[in-house]
Amino acid sequence: MNILISLIVILWVGTLIYKKYKAQAVLLLGGMILMTTAILLGYDSPLAAKAQTGSFFFDMYEYIRSVFSSRAAKLGLNIMAVAGFARYMDHIGASRALVNLTIKPLLALKSPYVVLSACWALGMVIGLAINSASGLAMLLMVTMYPILIALGVSKLSATAAIATTLCLDWSPSDTGTIFAAELAGIDPVTYWHSYQVPVALCVFPVVAILHYLTQKYMDKRDGHIVQPQVAGTVNTDNVDQSKIEDKAPAIYAILPIIPLALILSFSDLWITTIKMNIIVAMFVGTSIGMVFQWIRTRSGKAALADLQIFFDGMGYQMANVISLIVAGETFAKGLMVIGAIDALIQGSQTSGFGGVGITLVMISIIAISSVVMGSGNAPFFAFANLVPNIAAQTGVATVVMILPMHFIASAARAISPITAVIVVASGMAGISPFDLVKRTAIPMIGACITLVVANFVLFY
């Protein structure tokens, strides 16, 4: 009965999110329905006996309050600081300066489809400093896109490479990375260099080759003729230049990578005498950016006023990402309280699935949900909280279970025609998002298969 009720609620929640209902509200409501049903059926309470309020109705809200308090003070502040820094870098034009600098070496390559694959790989590297998939795509659409079109590839091919440049959320300062590392009980930098990087390095050549083969074949199939143009004559009418900040000095390219350099330098990888955390790194990076702006604008008042951009970015993440994490935890708690997870574990153990089987089931659910919902964060945050408990009962290391769930959420996201990065990139190129995902599907399916196989081969 608990499995049946859970499936009905999961389908209902997935349907509402697919229909564009607010994910946070739907997940919270779904979690509260599961908790209420659990109490009525005689299952567990969401709170330990000492923390209960005396009313099961108030217990649900007390649980939400406690999660909000915990997440906002720890994980939430990390996420908000990262987002504030990213928004500030966009505002002063530093993100675009980084893209402009890194795109130049690609011009030395001859084959347009080799350049296309190299552009994708370069975008993945830039994604270490620019964590927003849609934000990175927007920047690359006004820098990389005209170059690819000028070299003769089709709009669909060029946009497919750009729209998948952050198909793995693999930066140590990424929201999902911070969250996954916390659940796994390890430092985000350790999670990045010891687990994410080895898997990502396996995915890189696979996706690069698949992009080369897929886009070249589909261009030929569609009758597209590779006709190199003079770069200055390429048509960029569909690219909304108003969405990109004015050109910043080339020296600004170093600003987005300062926090990453600080985090990696003052860690177990190099300097251990100085402690550095993500929040401090973002504050330092923002401060240095303000100094650069002060020199550039010769206006201390304007440079200091721009700090509000940082705070606005923090507030946006509290309203959107942190609330989504809390809503996801509430929904996951509902599944745990009603006994669905315990039933799943027991069923998989008796059926011979074991830890690997359950991991594959969770990965499949997240992959399908990412495509249907158009979001990688929503399903990942909803189910990731279940991992430590499941891992403990199945004997699988938490990090081995959560890493493919984390990566597959972002890879599968790029196959959805309703996800933000696909909508943004296709809109700027003037093409259909449904046509675009036909070009991203094969490389992203290859990424999904590779990351799952690599994870178990390397770490299980």
CSV table of C-alpha atoms in Angstrom, one decimal:
chain,number,residue,atom,x,y,z
A,1,MET,CA,0.0,0.0,0.0
A,2,ASN,CA,2.8,2.5,0.9
A,3,ILE,CA,4.5,1.8,-2.5
A,4,LEU,CA,1.2,2.3,-4.4
A,5,ILE,CA,0.5,5.6,-2.6
A,6,SER,CA,4.0,6.8,-3.1
A,7,LEU,CA,3.8,6.0,-6.8
A,8,ILE,CA,0.5,7.9,-7.2
A,9,VAL,CA,2.0,10.9,-5.4
A,10,ILE,CA,5.2,10.8,-7.4
A,11,LEU,CA,3.3,10.7,-10.7
A,12,TRP,CA,1.0,13.5,-9.5
A,13,VAL,CA,4.0,15.6,-8.5
A,14,GLY,CA,5.8,14.9,-11.8
A,15,THR,CA,2.7,15.8,-13.8
A,16,LEU,CA,2.2,19.1,-12.1
A,17,ILE,CA,5.8,20.1,-12.5
A,18,TYR,CA,5.7,19.1,-16.2
A,19,LYS,CA,2.6,21.4,-16.5
A,20,LYS,CA,4.8,24.3,-15.2
A,21,TYR,CA,3.4,24.3,-11.6
A,22,LYS,CA,5.9,25.8,-9.2
A,23,ALA,CA,8.3,23.0,-8.3
A,24,GLN,CA,8.9,24.1,-4.7
A,25,ALA,CA,5.2,24.3,-3.9
A,26,VAL,CA,4.4,21.0,-5.5
A,27,LEU,CA,7.2,19.2,-3.8
A,28,LEU,CA,6.3,20.7,-0.4
A,29,LEU,CA,2.7,19.7,-0.9
A,30,GLY,CA,3.6,16.2,-2.1
A,31,GLY,CA,5.8,15.7,1.0
A,32,MET,CA,3.1,16.9,3.3
A,33,ILE,CA,0.5,14.6,1.7
A,34,LEU,CA,2.9,11.6,2.2
A,35,MET,CA,3.6,12.6,5.8
A,36,THR,CA,-0.1,13.0,6.6
A,37,THR,CA,-0.9,9.7,4.9
A,38,ALA,CA,1.9,8.0,6.9
A,39,ILE,CA,0.4,9.2,10.2
A,40,LEU,CA,-3.1,8.1,9.2
A,41,LEU,CA,-1.8,4.6,8.2
A,42,GLY,CA,0.1,4.3,11.5
A,43,TYR,CA,3.6,4.8,10.1
A,44,ASP,CA,6.4,7.0,11.5
A,45,SER,CA,6.4,10.7,12.4
A,46,PRO,CA,8.7,13.1,10.5
A,47,LEU,CA,10.3,14.2,13.8
A,48,ALA,CA,12.1,12.3,16.5
A,49,ALA,CA,10.1,11.9,19.7
A,50,LYS,CA,12.0,14.7,21.5
A,51,ALA,CA,11.5,17.2,18.7
A,52,GLN,CA,7.7,16.6,18.2
A,53,THR,CA,5.3,19.4,19.0
A,54,GLY,CA,2.5,17.3,20.2
A,55,SER,CA,0.5,17.7,17.0
A,56,PHE,CA,1.3,15.7,13.9
A,57,PHE,CA,0.0,18.6,11.8
A,58,PHE,CA,2.4,21.0,13.4
A,59,ASP,CA,5.2,18.4,13.2
A,60,MET,CA,5.3,18.7,9.4
A,61,TYR,CA,5.8,22.5,9.6
A,62,GLU,CA,8.4,22.1,12.4
A,63,TYR,CA,10.3,19.7,10.1
A,64,ILE,CA,10.2,22.3,7.3
A,65,ARG,CA,11.4,25.0,9.7
A,66,SER,CA,14.3,22.9,11.0
A,67,VAL,CA,15.4,22.1,7.4
A,68,PHE,CA,15.2,25.7,6.4
A,69,SER,CA,17.3,26.8,9.4
A,70,SER,CA,19.9,24.1,8.8
A,71,ARG,CA,20.2,24.7,5.1
A,72,ALA,CA,20.2,28.5,5.1
A,73,ALA,CA,23.0,28.6,7.7
A,74,LYS,CA,25.4,26.1,6.1
A,75,LEU,CA,24.8,24.8,2.6
A,76,GLY,CA,22.6,27.8,1.7
A,77,LEU,CA,25.2,30.4,2.5
A,78,ASN,CA,27.7,28.5,0.2
A,79,ILE,CA,25.2,28.5,-2.6
A,80,MET,CA,24.2,32.1,-2.2
A,81,ALA,CA,27.8,33.3,-2.1
A,82,VAL,CA,28.6,31.5,-5.3
A,83,ALA,CA,25.5,32.8,-7.0
A,84,GLY,CA,26.2,36.4,-5.9
A,85,PHE,CA,29.7,36.2,-7.2
A,86,ALA,CA,28.6,34.8,-10.6
A,87,ARG,CA,26.0,37.5,-11.0
A,88,TYR,CA,28.6,40.2,-10.2
A,89,MET,CA,31.0,38.8,-12.7
A,90,ASP,CA,28.3,38.9,-15.4
A,91,HIS,CA,27.4,42.5,-14.4
A,92,ILE,CA,31.0,43.8,-14.8
A,93,GLY,CA,31.6,41.8,-18.0
A,94,ALA,CA,34.3,39.5,-16.6
A,95,SER,CA,32.5,36.4,-17.7
A,96,ARG,CA,32.4,37.5,-21.3
A,97,ALA,CA,36.1,38.5,-21.1
A,98,LEU,CA,37.0,35.0,-20.0
A,99,VAL,CA,35.1,33.5,-23.0
A,100,ASN,CA,36.7,35.9,-25.4
A,101,LEU,CA,40.1,35.0,-24.3
A,102,THR,CA,39.7,31.2,-24.3
A,103,ILE,CA,38.0,31.1,-27.7
A,104,LYS,CA,41.0,32.4,-29.7
A,105,PRO,CA,43.1,29.2,-29.8
A,106,LEU,CA,40.2,27.4,-31.5
A,107,LEU,CA,40.7,29.5,-34.6
A,108,ALA,CA,43.9,27.6,-35.4
A,109,LEU,CA,42.0,24.4,-36.0
A,110,LYS,CA,41.0,23.5,-39.6
A,111,SER,CA,37.9,21.2,-39.8
A,112,PRO,CA,34.8,23.1,-38.7
A,113,TYR,CA,33.5,20.0,-36.9
A,114,VAL,CA,36.8,19.5,-35.0
A,115,VAL,CA,36.4,23.2,-34.0
A,116,LEU,CA,32.9,22.4,-32.9
A,117,SER,CA,34.0,19.5,-30.7
A,118,ALA,CA,36.8,21.6,-29.3
A,119,CYS,CA,34.4,24.4,-28.6
A,120,TRP,CA,32.3,22.0,-26.6
A,121,ALA,CA,35.3,20.8,-24.6
A,122,LEU,CA,36.4,24.4,-24.0
A,123,GLY,CA,33.0,25.3,-22.8
A,124,MET,CA,33.1,22.5,-20.3
A,125,VAL,CA,36.4,23.9,-18.9
A,126,ILE,CA,35.0,27.4,-18.8
A,127,GLY,CA,32.1,26.0,-16.9
A,128,LEU,CA,34.4,25.5,-13.9
A,129,ALA,CA,34.2,29.2,-13.4
A,130,ILE,CA,30.8,30.0,-14.9
A,131,ASN,CA,28.3,27.6,-13.2
A,132,SER,CA,25.1,28.6,-15.0
A,133,ALA,CA,24.4,26.4,-18.0
A,134,SER,CA,22.0,29.0,-19.6
A,135,GLY,CA,24.3,31.9,-18.6
A,136,LEU,CA,27.3,30.2,-20.2
A,137,ALA,CA,25.3,29.4,-23.3
A,138,MET,CA,24.2,33.0,-23.6
A,139,LEU,CA,27.8,34.1,-23.5
A,140,LEU,CA,29.0,31.5,-26.0
A,141,MET,CA,26.2,32.4,-28.4
A,142,VAL,CA,27.6,35.8,-29.0
A,143,THR,CA,31.3,34.6,-29.1
A,144,MET,CA,31.6,31.0,-30.1
A,145,TYR,CA,28.4,30.8,-32.3
A,146,PRO,CA,29.4,33.4,-34.9
A,147,ILE,CA,32.8,31.6,-35.3
A,148,LEU,CA,31.2,28.2,-35.8
A,149,ILE,CA,28.7,29.6,-38.3
A,150,ALA,CA,31.5,31.4,-40.1
A,151,LEU,CA,33.4,28.2,-40.4
A,152,GLY,CA,30.4,26.6,-42.2
A,153,VAL,CA,28.5,24.4,-39.7
A,154,SER,CA,24.8,24.7,-39.5
A,155,LYS,CA,22.9,26.7,-36.9
A,156,LEU,CA,21.6,23.5,-35.3
A,157,SER,CA,25.1,22.0,-35.0
A,158,ALA,CA,26.6,25.1,-33.6
A,159,THR,CA,23.8,25.5,-31.1
A,160,ALA,CA,23.8,21.9,-30.1
A,161,ALA,CA,27.5,22.1,-29.1
A,162,ILE,CA,26.9,25.3,-27.1
A,163,ALA,CA,23.8,24.1,-25.4
A,164,THR,CA,25.6,21.1,-24.0
A,165,THR,CA,28.8,22.9,-22.8
A,166,LEU,CA,27.8,22.4,-19.2
A,167,CYS,CA,26.3,18.9,-19.4
A,168,LEU,CA,28.2,18.0,-16.3
A,169,ASP,CA,27.8,20.3,-13.2
A,170,TRP,CA,31.4,19.5,-12.2
A,171,SER,CA,32.8,22.7,-10.6
A,172,PRO,CA,33.8,22.6,-6.9
A,173,SER,CA,31.7,25.7,-6.5
A,174,ASP,CA,28.6,24.4,-8.2
A,175,THR,CA,25.4,24.2,-6.2
A,176,GLY,CA,24.9,20.5,-6.9
A,177,THR,CA,28.5,19.7,-6.1
A,178,ILE,CA,28.3,21.4,-2.7
A,179,PHE,CA,25.1,19.7,-1.9
A,180,ALA,CA,26.3,16.2,-3.0
A,181,ALA,CA,29.6,16.6,-1.2
A,182,GLU,CA,27.8,17.5,2.0
A,183,LEU,CA,25.5,14.4,1.7
A,184,ALA,CA,28.6,12.3,1.0
A,185,GLY,CA,30.3,13.7,4.1
A,186,ILE,CA,33.4,15.0,2.2
A,187,ASP,CA,34.8,18.3,1.3
A,188,PRO,CA,33.6,19.8,-2.1
A,189,VAL,CA,37.2,20.1,-3.4
A,190,THR,CA,37.9,16.5,-2.5
A,191,TYR,CA,34.6,15.4,-4.1
A,192,TRP,CA,35.6,17.4,-7.2
A,193,HIS,CA,39.2,16.3,-7.8
A,194,SER,CA,38.9,12.7,-6.5
A,195,TYR,CA,35.5,11.7,-7.9
A,196,GLN,CA,34.1,14.2,-10.4
A,197,VAL,CA,37.2,14.9,-12.4
A,198,PRO,CA,38.1,11.2,-13.2
A,199,VAL,CA,34.5,10.5,-14.4
A,200,ALA,CA,34.4,13.8,-16.3
A,201,LEU,CA,37.6,12.9,-18.1
A,202,CYS,CA,36.0,9.7,-19.3
A,203,VAL,CA,33.0,11.6,-20.6
A,204,PHE,CA,35.0,14.3,-22.4
A,205,PRO,CA,36.3,12.3,-25.3
A,206,VAL,CA,33.1,10.3,-25.7
A,207,VAL,CA,30.9,13.5,-26.1
A,208,ALA,CA,33.4,15.3,-28.2
A,209,ILE,CA,33.6,12.4,-30.7
A,210,LEU,CA,29.8,12.0,-30.7
A,211,HIS,CA,29.3,15.7,-31.3
A,212,TYR,CA,31.7,15.5,-34.3
A,213,LEU,CA,30.0,12.4,-35.8
A,214,THR,CA,26.4,13.4,-35.0
A,215,GLN,CA,26.5,17.0,-36.2
A,216,LYS,CA,28.5,16.2,-39.3
A,217,TYR,CA,26.2,13.3,-40.2
A,218,MET,CA,23.0,15.3,-39.5
A,219,ASP,CA,24.2,18.4,-41.4
A,220,LYS,CA,24.9,16.1,-44.4
A,221,ARG,CA,21.5,14.4,-44.0
A,222,ASP,CA,19.7,17.7,-43.9
A,223,GLY,CA,21.5,18.8,-47.1
A,224,HIS,CA,23.6,21.5,-45.3
A,225,ILE,CA,26.7,22.5,-47.3
A,226,VAL,CA,29.7,23.5,-45.4
A,227,GLN,CA,30.5,26.9,-46.8
A,228,PRO,CA,33.1,28.9,-44.8
A,229,GLN,CA,32.4,32.6,-44.5
A,230,VAL,CA,34.3,35.7,-43.6
A,231,ALA,CA,33.9,35.9,-39.8
A,232,GLY,CA,32.8,39.5,-39.9
A,233,THR,CA,30.0,38.8,-42.3
A,234,VAL,CA,28.2,36.1,-40.3
A,235,ASN,CA,24.6,36.9,-39.6
A,236,THR,CA,24.0,37.3,-35.8
A,237,ASP,CA,20.6,39.0,-36.1
A,238,ASN,CA,19.1,36.4,-33.9
A,239,VAL,CA,21.6,37.0,-31.1
A,240,ASP,CA,20.2,39.4,-28.5
A,241,GLN,CA,23.2,41.6,-27.8
A,242,SER,CA,21.3,43.6,-25.2
A,243,LYS,CA,21.5,40.6,-22.9
A,244,ILE,CA,25.3,40.8,-22.8
A,245,GLU,CA,27.2,43.4,-20.8
A,246,ASP,CA,29.5,45.9,-22.6
A,247,LYS,CA,33.0,44.6,-23.5
A,248,ALA,CA,35.3,44.6,-20.5
A,249,PRO,CA,39.1,44.8,-20.6
A,250,ALA,CA,40.8,41.5,-21.4
A,251,ILE,CA,42.5,41.5,-17.9
A,252,TYR,CA,39.0,40.9,-16.5
A,253,ALA,CA,39.2,37.3,-17.8
A,254,ILE,CA,41.2,36.4,-14.7
A,255,LEU,CA,38.4,37.6,-12.3
A,256,PRO,CA,36.0,34.6,-12.6
A,257,ILE,CA,38.7,32.1,-11.9
A,258,ILE,CA,40.1,33.8,-8.8
A,259,PRO,CA,37.8,31.9,-6.3
A,260,LEU,CA,38.5,28.6,-8.0
A,261,ALA,CA,42.2,29.3,-7.8
A,262,LEU,CA,42.0,30.1,-4.1
A,263,ILE,CA,39.9,27.1,-3.3
A,264,LEU,CA,42.3,24.7,-5.1
A,265,SER,CA,45.5,26.4,-3.9
A,266,PHE,CA,44.6,26.5,-0.2
A,267,SER,CA,43.5,22.8,0.0
A,268,ASP,CA,45.1,19.4,0.5
A,269,LEU,CA,46.2,19.7,-3.2
A,270,TRP,CA,48.8,22.3,-2.4
A,271,ILE,CA,49.0,24.8,0.6
A,272,THR,CA,47.6,23.3,3.8
A,273,THR,CA,48.8,26.0,6.2
A,274,ILE,CA,46.0,28.4,5.2
A,275,LYS,CA,42.3,27.4,5.4
A,276,MET,CA,40.0,28.5,2.6
A,277,ASN,CA,36.3,27.8,2.2
A,278,ILE,CA,33.9,28.6,-0.7
A,279,ILE,CA,32.3,31.6,1.0
A,280,VAL,CA,35.5,33.3,1.8
A,281,ALA,CA,36.8,32.7,-1.7
A,282,MET,CA,33.7,34.3,-3.2
A,283,PHE,CA,34.0,37.3,-0.9
A,284,VAL,CA,37.7,37.8,-1.9
A,285,GLY,CA,36.9,37.4,-5.6
A,286,THR,CA,34.1,39.9,-5.4
A,287,SER,CA,36.3,42.4,-3.5
A,288,ILE,CA,39.1,42.1,-6.1
A,289,GLY,CA,36.5,42.6,-8.8
A,290,MET,CA,35.3,45.8,-7.1
A,291,VAL,CA,38.9,47.1,-7.1
A,292,PHE,CA,39.2,46.5,-10.8
A,293,GLN,CA,35.8,48.3,-11.4
A,294,TRP,CA,37.0,51.2,-9.3
A,295,ILE,CA,40.1,51.6,-11.4
A,296,ARG,CA,38.1,51.1,-14.6
A,297,THR,CA,35.3,53.5,-13.9
A,298,ARG,CA,37.3,55.9,-11.7
A,299,SER,CA,34.2,56.1,-9.5
A,300,GLY,CA,34.4,54.7,-6.0
A,301,LYS,CA,30.7,55.4,-5.6
A,302,ALA,CA,29.7,53.4,-8.7
A,303,ALA,CA,32.1,50.5,-7.8
A,304,LEU,CA,30.7,50.2,-4.3
A,305,ALA,CA,27.1,50.5,-5.5
A,306,ASP,CA,27.7,47.5,-7.7
A,307,LEU,CA,28.0,45.3,-4.6
A,308,GLN,CA,24.2,45.3,-4.5
A,309,ILE,CA,24.4,43.0,-7.6
A,310,PHE,CA,26.2,40.4,-5.4
A,311,PHE,CA,23.5,40.6,-2.7
A,312,ASP,CA,20.7,40.4,-5.2
A,313,GLY,CA,22.3,37.2,-6.6
A,314,MET,CA,22.4,35.8,-3.1
A,315,GLY,CA,18.7,36.6,-2.5
A,316,TYR,CA,17.7,35.1,-5.8
A,317,GLN,CA,19.3,31.8,-4.8
A,318,MET,CA,17.5,31.8,-1.4
A,319,ALA,CA,14.2,32.3,-3.1
A,320,ASN,CA,14.8,29.7,-5.8
A,321,VAL,CA,17.6,27.2,-5.1
A,322,ILE,CA,17.5,26.9,-1.3
A,323,SER,CA,13.7,26.8,-1.3
A,324,LEU,CA,13.9,24.0,-3.9
A,325,ILE,CA,16.4,22.0,-1.7
A,326,VAL,CA,14.1,22.3,1.3
A,327,ALA,CA,11.1,21.3,-0.8
A,328,GLY,CA,13.0,18.4,-2.1
A,329,GLU,CA,14.0,17.3,1.4
A,330,THR,CA,10.4,17.5,2.5
A,331,PHE,CA,9.2,15.4,-0.3
A,332,ALA,CA,12.0,12.9,0.3
A,333,LYS,CA,11.2,12.8,4.0
A,334,GLY,CA,7.6,12.0,3.1
A,335,LEU,CA,8.7,9.0,1.1
A,336,MET,CA,10.9,7.9,4.0
A,337,VAL,CA,8.2,8.4,6.6
A,338,ILE,CA,5.6,6.4,4.7
A,339,GLY,CA,8.0,3.5,4.4
A,340,ALA,CA,8.4,3.6,0.6
A,341,ILE,CA,12.2,3.7,0.7
A,342,ASP,CA,12.5,0.9,3.2
A,343,ALA,CA,10.1,-1.2,1.0
A,344,LEU,CA,12.2,-0.4,-2.0
A,345,ILE,CA,15.4,-1.4,-0.3
A,346,GLN,CA,13.9,-4.6,1.1
A,347,GLY,CA,12.4,-5.5,-2.3
A,348,SER,CA,15.6,-4.9,-4.1
A,349,GLN,CA,17.6,-6.9,-1.6
A,350,THR,CA,15.3,-9.9,-2.0
A,351,SER,CA,15.2,-9.6,-5.7
A,352,GLY,CA,19.0,-9.5,-5.9
A,353,PHE,CA,19.4,-5.9,-7.0
A,354,GLY,CA,21.6,-4.9,-4.1
A,355,GLY,CA,23.3,-1.5,-3.9
A,356,VAL,CA,24.1,-1.3,-7.6
A,357,GLY,CA,20.5,-2.2,-8.6
A,358,ILE,CA,19.1,0.5,-6.4
A,359,THR,CA,21.6,3.0,-7.7
A,360,LEU,CA,20.6,2.3,-11.3
A,361,VAL,CA,16.9,2.6,-10.4
A,362,MET,CA,17.6,6.0,-8.8
A,363,ILE,CA,19.7,7.2,-11.7
A,364,SER,CA,16.9,6.1,-14.2
A,365,ILE,CA,14.3,8.0,-12.2
A,366,ILE,CA,16.4,11.2,-12.1
A,367,ALA,CA,17.3,11.0,-15.8
A,368,ILE,CA,13.6,10.6,-16.9
A,369,SER,CA,12.5,13.3,-14.5
A,370,SER,CA,15.1,15.7,-15.8
A,371,VAL,CA,13.9,15.3,-19.3
A,372,VAL,CA,10.2,15.5,-18.4
A,373,MET,CA,10.6,18.4,-16.0
A,374,GLY,CA,13.2,20.3,-17.9
A,375,SER,CA,15.2,20.6,-14.7
A,376,GLY,CA,18.2,18.7,-13.3
A,377,ASN,CA,18.0,20.4,-9.9
A,378,ALA,CA,14.4,19.5,-9.1
A,379,PRO,CA,14.7,15.7,-9.3
A,380,PHE,CA,18.3,15.6,-7.9
A,381,PHE,CA,17.5,17.7,-4.9
A,382,ALA,CA,14.3,15.7,-4.3
A,383,PHE,CA,16.0,12.3,-4.3
A,384,ALA,CA,19.5,13.0,-3.2
A,385,ASN,CA,18.6,13.3,0.4
A,386,LEU,CA,17.6,9.6,0.4
A,387,VAL,CA,21.0,8.5,-0.6
A,388,PRO,CA,22.9,8.4,2.8
A,389,ASN,CA,20.2,6.2,4.3
A,390,ILE,CA,20.0,3.9,1.3
A,391,ALA,CA,23.7,3.7,1.0
A,392,ALA,CA,24.1,2.8,4.7
A,393,GLN,CA,21.6,-0.1,4.4
A,394,THR,CA,23.0,-1.5,1.1
A,395,GLY,CA,26.7,-1.2,1.9
A,396,VAL,CA,27.5,1.1,-1.0
A,397,ALA,CA,29.6,4.2,-0.4
A,398,THR,CA,27.4,7.3,-0.4
A,399,VAL,CA,29.6,9.1,-2.9
A,400,VAL,CA,29.5,6.2,-5.3
A,401,MET,CA,25.7,6.3,-5.3
A,402,ILE,CA,25.3,10.1,-5.4
A,403,LEU,CA,27.9,11.0,-8.0
A,404,PRO,CA,26.1,9.4,-11.0
A,405,MET,CA,22.8,10.8,-9.8
A,406,HIS,CA,24.3,14.3,-9.7
A,407,PHE,CA,26.0,14.1,-13.1
A,408,ILE,CA,23.1,12.4,-14.9
A,409,ALA,CA,20.7,15.1,-13.8
A,410,SER,CA,22.6,17.7,-15.7
A,411,ALA,CA,23.4,15.5,-18.7
A,412,ALA,CA,19.8,14.4,-19.2
A,413,ARG,CA,18.6,18.0,-18.7
A,414,ALA,CA,20.2,18.9,-22.1
A,415,ILE,CA,17.8,16.5,-23.9
A,416,SER,CA,14.7,18.3,-22.7
A,417,PRO,CA,13.2,20.9,-25.0
A,418,ILE,CA,11.8,22.8,-22.1
A,419,THR,CA,14.9,23.2,-20.0
A,420,ALA,CA,16.3,26.8,-19.7
A,421,VAL,CA,19.6,26.3,-21.5
A,422,ILE,CA,17.9,24.7,-24.6
A,423,VAL,CA,15.2,27.4,-24.7
A,424,VAL,CA,17.8,30.2,-24.3
A,425,ALA,CA,20.2,28.8,-26.9
A,426,SER,CA,17.5,27.9,-29.5
A,427,GLY,CA,15.9,31.3,-29.0
A,428,MET,CA,19.1,33.2,-29.6
A,429,ALA,CA,19.8,31.1,-32.8
A,430,GLY,CA,16.2,31.3,-34.1
A,431,ILE,CA,15.6,27.6,-34.2
A,432,SER,CA,13.1,25.2,-32.7
A,433,PRO,CA,14.1,23.7,-29.3
A,434,PHE,CA,12.5,20.4,-30.4
A,435,ASP,CA,14.8,20.3,-33.4
A,436,LEU,CA,17.7,21.2,-31.2
A,437,VAL,CA,17.3,18.3,-28.8
A,438,LYS,CA,17.4,15.9,-31.7
A,439,ARG,CA,21.0,17.1,-32.1
A,440,THR,CA,21.8,16.9,-28.4
A,441,ALA,CA,20.2,13.6,-27.7
A,442,ILE,CA,22.9,11.2,-29.0
A,443,PRO,CA,25.9,13.0,-27.4
A,444,MET,CA,24.0,13.3,-24.1
A,445,ILE,CA,22.9,9.7,-24.1
A,446,GLY,CA,26.5,8.8,-24.6
A,447,ALA,CA,27.5,11.0,-21.7
A,448,CYS,CA,24.9,9.3,-19.4
A,449,ILE,CA,26.0,5.8,-20.3
A,450,THR,CA,29.7,6.7,-20.0
A,451,LEU,CA,29.4,8.5,-16.6
A,452,VAL,CA,27.5,5.6,-15.1
A,453,VAL,CA,29.9,2.9,-16.3
A,454,ALA,CA,33.0,5.0,-15.4
A,455,ASN,CA,31.6,5.6,-11.9
A,456,PHE,CA,31.2,1.9,-11.1
A,457,VAL,CA,34.5,0.9,-12.8
A,458,LEU,CA,36.5,3.5,-11.0
A,459,PHE,CA,34.9,3.6,-7.5
A,460,TYR,CA,32.7,0.5,-6.8
